[in-house]
Each structure stands twice: as structure tokens, then as C-alpha cells.
């Protein structure tokens, strides 16, 4: 039989079975019930008759010679797995069309009341809008600047904070080796012993952490508010200072050197794409080498778009008062308070 005729017949079979399959899907209410294959033999006979009518009597014998099952092992027209996959794809396409960008942006104000995240920004076809993409790149650049930036020396001088250093020698090492940011250099330890009051009730330190921008924007308000709060509570404060390239765990090393009752670490948070200027305040009762993370407390998200810096500083004083009362911090403090 000629190859061209065979191709036409197969095409007709596919079309007829496609119609049959479409009717089956339309009538079914449950996708999981489609576990049976269509009656391909009956459909093929009907198509073969149509082909005879199409080509005339001279082709009837050629068509009759075709065995419908002859090519089933070579060309599996409708395997069960493919049927289910087609149905799933059709449903996904329908769902995609149902949740179009226009529908998502009907009431964007409702979403934006609760988050600064990129909600209901829409799109241009399948791509982000130009304004959305540019804003994303801008926020990413701000986050990078926050990590690689430096704290203003003018700010540190205004707050009378002298600077000591960790074992980190450069920014790339600081990012790759967090452990080095948890230990003071030997020279810095000697400086602390000379300049700082030994065994104070509260020791305040500041560090750029992963966001120098957070310190530049929020440290002054938080620090001054915290000092005033502790003064009102008659809690003695040691000599504050700034640690360059410090990590949260640096509190333990400082606890070993100065042995304060409470250490407060005002440190820049890891920047996000909408909050590159967020600062955290970590507190710990008698931190020493071996202190576990559950013994620390943190007040995070301190910035103008989160917890107001002045309010955060005032609140920190009350937290310190609770820690001194129960001689504990972190989970232990919560347990003692009941």
C-alpha cells in the first residue's frame, strides 16, 4: 500500500479518536474515572469505511488489507498515561486563564495594607513589567550596598563609641567565615580591658553585621532611647563601644572578657529586597563560651517601616529589667515567667 495513503488513513484515525476522546472527557465528572481506553477497533472500522468512500471502490481492497492492530505496538495512539497528562495540562491551562493578572490587580490595596512585598504588580504578557523589573534591580542593589557599606564614623563619634575589631580581615572573609566574626582580635581584647568598666550590669555594643545601612539609619535613636530607659529603671550601664564586622555570637566573647550581667548587641540584619535598613537587638543573660542560641532573645525588624527605633529602645529597657529579675534570658526566661 502506498505510504501517502497510509499517512492519510492514520491521520483520519487520529482525528476520529480525538473526537471520541473529547466526548468522553466532556461527559466525565471525575478525571480519576478515566481508566479505560476508547474502543479503537470500532472507531477504526468507521474511519476505514469513510476512507473507502473518500477514495472510491478502487481503493477498497487496499483499505481492507489494513489491520487496525497491526501498528498498535509501533504507534500507541492513546496510552492511558498520555490521556491523563493531557487532561491535567488542560486543567492547568484553564486555571491559569482563570487567575489572570487583571483579576489579581482588581483590589491591590487590600494586599498592600499588610505587606511591602511585590503583590499584585501585574505583568506584560508572560514577563514582569519594566517598572517592576527596574524596582527589583534597584532594591537588590540597595541590599548589596547595605552589606558592603561602612558605618559612618561621624555617627560613632557623635555617640562616643570607640571601635574594636574581630578576627575578620576583609568583607569577603566576613561573609564566608561567620565564625571569625564571633571572636575578637587579641588586640581588641586588650583595648576593652583598658577602656571598659569591668563586670557592669548591662554592656551595650553595636556592630554593622550584614547591614551598615541599618546602623547608620537606626542606631542613634535606639541607643539614646535605650540609655534613657535604663537610666529611668536605675540600671547601671558599662562603657559602650562599636565592633567592626561582628556577628551575634560575639556576645559570648565579650562576656568572657568583661563579664557583664546582660549584653545587648545592636546589629544590622541580613538585608531583604524591601528592608535593607532593618536592625536587630540581641540580648543575653551572662553570655559565655558555650551559650546556646535558645538562651538569647531578639527584638528584630527595627526600622521606620517596622518597629520604630525610639519605641524599640524604650522597650529594650523593660526586657532587661525582666532578665535581671529572673536571672535568665531566652527560653529560660519565658519558663520562669510562667
Coordinates of C-alpha atoms in Angstrom, one line a residue:
X1 CA 0.0 0.0 0.0
X2 CA 1.3 3.5 -0.8
X3 CA 2.9 5.4 2.1
X4 CA 0.9 8.5 1.3
X5 CA -2.4 6.7 1.6
X6 CA -1.3 5.1 4.9
X7 CA -0.5 8.5 6.4
X8 CA -3.9 9.9 5.4
X9 CA -5.7 7.0 7.0
X10 CA -3.7 7.3 10.2
X11 CA -4.5 11.0 10.3
X12 CA -8.2 10.3 9.9
X13 CA -8.0 7.7 12.7
X14 CA -6.3 10.2 15.0
X15 CA -9.0 12.8 14.2
X16 CA -11.9 10.5 14.8
X17 CA -10.4 9.1 18.0
X18 CA -9.7 12.7 19.2
X19 CA -13.4 13.5 18.8
X20 CA -14.3 10.3 20.7
X21 CA -11.9 11.3 23.4
X22 CA -13.3 14.8 23.7
X23 CA -16.8 13.4 24.1
X24 CA -15.6 11.0 26.9
X25 CA -13.9 13.9 28.8
X26 CA -16.9 16.1 28.5
X27 CA -19.3 13.5 29.9
X28 CA -17.0 12.5 32.8
X29 CA -17.3 14.3 36.1
X30 CA -14.3 12.8 37.7
X31 CA -10.9 12.6 36.0
X32 CA -9.9 9.6 38.0
X33 CA -12.7 7.6 36.4
X34 CA -11.0 7.8 33.0
X35 CA -9.1 4.5 33.3
X36 CA -10.5 2.7 30.2
X37 CA -9.3 3.1 26.7
X38 CA -11.7 4.1 23.9
X39 CA -13.0 1.3 21.6
X40 CA -10.3 1.9 18.9
X41 CA -11.4 -1.1 16.9
X42 CA -14.9 0.2 16.3
X43 CA -13.7 3.7 15.6
X44 CA -11.1 2.4 13.1
X45 CA -13.7 0.4 11.2
X46 CA -15.8 3.6 10.9
X47 CA -12.8 5.5 9.7
X48 CA -11.9 2.8 7.2
X49 CA -15.4 3.0 5.7
X50 CA -15.0 6.7 5.4
X51 CA -11.7 6.3 3.6
X52 CA -13.4 3.8 1.2
X53 CA -16.0 6.4 0.4
X54 CA -13.3 9.1 0.1
X55 CA -11.0 7.2 -2.3
X56 CA -13.6 5.2 -4.2
X57 CA -14.1 1.4 -4.9
X58 CA -10.6 1.1 -6.5
X59 CA -9.0 1.7 -3.0
X60 CA -11.4 -0.5 -1.1
X61 CA -9.2 -3.6 -1.3
X62 CA -6.1 -1.7 -0.1
X63 CA -8.0 -0.3 2.9
X64 CA -9.4 -3.7 3.8
X65 CA -5.9 -5.1 3.9
X66 CA -5.0 -2.8 6.8
X67 CA -5.2 -4.5 10.2
X68 CA -6.2 -1.9 12.9
X69 CA -4.0 -3.6 15.4
X70 CA -1.0 -4.1 13.1
X71 CA 0.6 -0.8 14.1
X72 CA -0.6 -0.6 17.7
X73 CA 2.8 -1.7 19.1
X74 CA 4.6 0.8 16.9
X75 CA 2.4 3.9 17.2
X76 CA 0.5 3.8 20.5
X77 CA -2.1 6.5 19.7
X78 CA -3.6 6.9 23.1
X79 CA -1.8 5.3 26.0
X80 CA -3.6 5.8 29.3
X81 CA -0.8 7.8 30.8
X82 CA -0.8 10.3 28.0
X83 CA -4.6 10.7 28.3
X84 CA -4.3 11.7 32.0
X85 CA -1.4 14.1 31.2
X86 CA -3.4 15.8 28.5
X87 CA -6.3 16.3 31.0
X88 CA -4.0 17.7 33.6
X89 CA -2.5 20.2 31.2
X90 CA -5.9 21.3 30.0
X91 CA -7.0 21.9 33.6
X92 CA -3.8 23.8 34.4
X93 CA -4.4 26.0 31.3
X94 CA -7.9 26.7 32.4
X95 CA -6.8 27.6 35.9
X96 CA -4.1 29.9 34.5
X97 CA -6.6 31.7 32.4
X98 CA -9.0 32.0 35.3
X99 CA -6.3 33.6 37.5
X100 CA -5.2 36.3 35.1
X101 CA -3.1 39.3 36.1
X102 CA -6.2 41.5 35.7
X103 CA -8.1 39.6 38.3
X104 CA -5.1 39.7 40.8
X105 CA -4.8 43.5 40.5
X106 CA -8.5 44.4 40.9
X107 CA -8.0 45.3 44.6
X108 CA -4.2 45.6 45.2
X109 CA -4.8 47.9 48.1
X110 CA -6.2 45.0 50.2
X111 CA -2.9 43.1 49.9
X112 CA -0.6 46.1 50.2
X113 CA -2.1 47.1 53.6
X114 CA -0.4 44.1 55.2
X115 CA 3.0 43.7 53.4
X116 CA 5.6 45.7 51.4
X117 CA 6.2 42.6 49.3
X118 CA 5.7 42.6 45.5
X119 CA 2.0 41.8 45.5
X120 CA -0.4 42.4 42.6
X121 CA 2.3 44.1 40.4
X122 CA 0.8 42.6 37.2
X123 CA 2.9 41.6 34.2
X124 CA 3.4 42.4 30.5
X125 CA 2.4 39.1 28.8
X126 CA 4.4 36.4 30.5
X127 CA 7.1 38.8 31.7
X128 CA 7.4 41.3 34.6
X129 CA 6.6 44.9 33.8
X130 CA 9.5 47.1 33.1
X131 CA 8.8 49.2 36.2
X132 CA 8.6 46.1 38.3
X133 CA 11.9 44.7 37.0
X134 CA 13.7 48.0 37.5
X135 CA 12.4 48.3 41.0
X136 CA 13.6 44.8 41.8
X137 CA 17.1 45.6 40.4
X138 CA 17.2 48.8 42.4
X139 CA 16.2 47.0 45.7
X140 CA 18.8 44.3 45.0
X141 CA 21.5 47.0 44.5
X142 CA 20.4 48.6 47.8
X143 CA 20.7 45.3 49.6
X144 CA 24.2 44.8 48.2
X145 CA 25.3 48.3 49.3
X146 CA 23.9 47.6 52.8
X147 CA 26.2 44.5 53.1
X148 CA 29.3 46.1 51.6
X149 CA 28.8 49.6 53.0
X150 CA 30.5 51.2 56.0
X151 CA 29.2 52.7 59.2
X152 CA 29.6 56.5 59.4
X153 CA 32.5 57.5 61.6
X154 CA 30.7 60.7 62.3
X155 CA 27.8 58.8 63.8
X156 CA 30.2 56.8 66.1
X157 CA 32.0 59.9 67.2
X158 CA 28.7 61.6 68.0
X159 CA 27.7 58.7 70.2
X160 CA 31.2 58.4 71.8
X161 CA 31.6 54.8 70.6
X162 CA 35.2 53.7 70.1
X163 CA 35.9 50.8 67.6
X164 CA 37.3 47.4 68.2
X165 CA 37.7 44.6 65.6
X166 CA 37.0 40.9 65.2
X167 CA 39.3 38.3 63.6
X168 CA 37.9 39.2 60.2
X169 CA 40.3 40.9 57.9
X170 CA 38.1 41.8 54.9
X171 CA 34.4 41.7 53.9
X172 CA 34.6 38.6 51.7
X173 CA 36.1 36.7 54.6
X174 CA 33.4 38.0 56.9
X175 CA 30.7 36.7 54.6
X176 CA 32.3 33.3 54.1
X177 CA 33.6 32.8 57.6
X178 CA 30.9 33.7 60.2
X179 CA 32.9 32.0 62.9
X180 CA 35.7 34.7 62.6
X181 CA 33.1 37.4 63.2
X182 CA 32.2 35.8 66.6
X183 CA 35.7 36.3 68.1
X184 CA 37.5 39.5 69.0
X185 CA 41.1 40.0 67.9
X186 CA 43.6 39.7 70.7
X187 CA 44.5 43.4 70.3
X188 CA 40.8 44.3 70.7
X189 CA 40.5 42.3 73.9
X190 CA 43.3 44.3 75.4
X191 CA 41.7 47.5 74.4
X192 CA 38.4 46.5 76.1
X193 CA 40.2 45.6 79.3
X194 CA 41.8 49.1 79.4
X195 CA 38.9 51.2 78.3
X196 CA 35.8 49.4 79.5
X197 CA 34.3 49.1 83.0
X198 CA 34.7 45.6 84.3
X199 CA 31.6 43.5 85.3
X200 CA 28.9 46.1 84.6
X201 CA 25.2 45.3 84.9
X202 CA 24.5 46.0 81.2
X203 CA 27.0 46.1 78.4
X204 CA 25.8 47.7 75.2
X205 CA 27.6 47.0 71.9
X206 CA 26.9 47.9 68.3
X207 CA 28.0 46.2 65.1
X208 CA 27.4 46.6 61.4
X209 CA 26.6 42.9 61.0
X210 CA 25.2 42.4 57.5
X211 CA 23.8 45.9 57.1
X212 CA 25.8 49.0 57.7
X213 CA 22.8 51.0 56.4
X214 CA 20.7 49.7 59.4
X215 CA 23.2 51.1 61.8
X216 CA 23.5 54.4 60.0
X217 CA 19.7 54.9 60.0
X218 CA 18.6 53.5 63.3
X219 CA 21.4 53.2 65.8
X220 CA 21.3 56.7 67.2
X221 CA 17.6 56.6 68.1
X222 CA 17.7 53.1 69.5
X223 CA 20.8 53.8 71.5
X224 CA 19.7 57.1 73.1
X225 CA 16.3 55.7 73.8
X226 CA 17.7 52.6 75.4
X227 CA 20.1 54.6 77.6
X228 CA 17.3 56.8 78.8
X229 CA 15.1 53.7 79.5
X230 CA 17.8 52.0 81.6
X231 CA 18.5 55.3 83.4
X232 CA 14.8 55.6 84.4
X233 CA 15.0 52.0 85.7
X234 CA 18.2 52.7 87.7
X235 CA 20.1 50.0 85.8
X236 CA 23.9 50.6 85.6
X237 CA 25.4 50.6 82.1
X238 CA 29.0 49.9 81.2
X239 CA 31.2 51.5 78.6
X240 CA 29.5 51.1 75.1
X241 CA 31.6 50.5 72.0
X242 CA 31.3 49.6 68.3
X243 CA 32.6 46.2 66.9
X244 CA 33.6 46.2 63.2
X245 CA 32.4 43.1 61.3
X246 CA 30.8 41.4 64.3
X247 CA 28.3 38.6 64.4
X248 CA 25.6 37.8 67.0
X249 CA 27.8 35.2 68.7
X250 CA 30.3 37.9 69.5
X251 CA 28.3 38.5 72.7
X252 CA 29.9 35.3 74.2
X253 CA 33.5 36.5 73.6
X254 CA 32.6 39.9 75.2
X255 CA 31.0 38.1 78.1
X256 CA 34.3 36.3 78.7
X257 CA 36.3 39.5 78.7
X258 CA 34.1 41.9 80.6
X259 CA 31.8 39.5 82.5
X260 CA 28.6 41.7 82.4
X261 CA 25.2 40.6 83.7
X262 CA 23.5 41.4 80.4
X263 CA 24.9 42.0 76.9
X264 CA 22.8 43.9 74.3
X265 CA 24.1 43.7 70.7
X266 CA 22.6 46.2 68.3
X267 CA 23.4 44.7 64.9
X268 CA 22.4 45.1 61.3
X269 CA 20.1 42.4 60.0
X270 CA 20.7 40.5 56.7
X271 CA 19.0 42.8 54.2
X272 CA 15.9 41.9 52.2
X273 CA 14.7 43.3 48.9
X274 CA 12.3 45.7 50.7
X275 CA 14.1 46.1 54.1
X276 CA 17.8 46.8 53.7
X277 CA 17.9 49.1 56.7
X278 CA 16.5 46.7 59.4
X279 CA 18.3 46.4 62.7
X280 CA 18.0 43.8 65.5
X281 CA 18.7 43.9 69.2
X282 CA 20.0 40.7 70.7
X283 CA 20.1 40.2 74.5
X284 CA 21.6 37.5 76.6
X285 CA 22.0 37.0 80.4
X286 CA 25.6 36.2 81.3
X287 CA 26.7 35.1 77.8
X288 CA 29.9 33.0 77.8
X289 CA 31.6 30.5 75.5
X290 CA 29.2 27.6 75.1
X291 CA 26.0 29.7 75.4
X292 CA 23.3 28.1 73.3
X293 CA 21.0 30.0 70.9
X294 CA 17.9 29.4 72.9
X295 CA 19.4 31.5 75.7
X296 CA 19.4 34.6 73.5
X297 CA 16.5 37.0 72.9
X298 CA 16.0 39.2 69.9
X299 CA 13.9 42.3 69.0
X300 CA 14.1 42.4 65.2
X301 CA 12.7 44.4 62.4
X302 CA 13.7 47.7 63.9
X303 CA 13.4 50.4 61.3
X304 CA 11.0 53.2 60.2
X305 CA 8.8 50.7 58.3
X306 CA 8.7 48.2 61.2
X307 CA 9.2 48.7 64.9
X308 CA 10.0 52.5 65.4
X309 CA 13.6 52.8 66.7
X310 CA 12.7 55.1 69.6
X311 CA 10.0 52.7 70.7
X312 CA 12.3 49.7 70.4
X313 CA 14.9 51.3 72.6
X314 CA 12.4 52.1 75.3
X315 CA 11.0 48.5 75.2
X316 CA 14.5 47.0 75.5
X317 CA 14.9 48.6 78.9
X318 CA 11.9 46.7 80.2
X319 CA 13.2 43.4 78.8
X320 CA 16.5 43.9 80.6
X321 CA 14.6 44.5 83.8
X322 CA 12.8 41.2 83.4
X323 CA 16.0 39.4 82.7
X324 CA 17.7 40.8 85.8
X325 CA 14.7 39.9 87.9
X326 CA 14.6 36.3 86.9
X327 CA 18.4 35.9 86.1
X328 CA 17.6 34.3 82.8
X329 CA 17.0 35.1 79.1
X330 CA 15.6 33.3 76.1
X331 CA 13.5 30.2 76.7
X332 CA 14.6 30.0 80.3
X333 CA 13.1 33.5 81.0
X334 CA 9.8 32.5 79.4
X335 CA 9.7 29.4 81.5
X336 CA 10.4 31.2 84.7
X337 CA 7.7 33.9 84.0
X338 CA 5.2 31.1 83.5

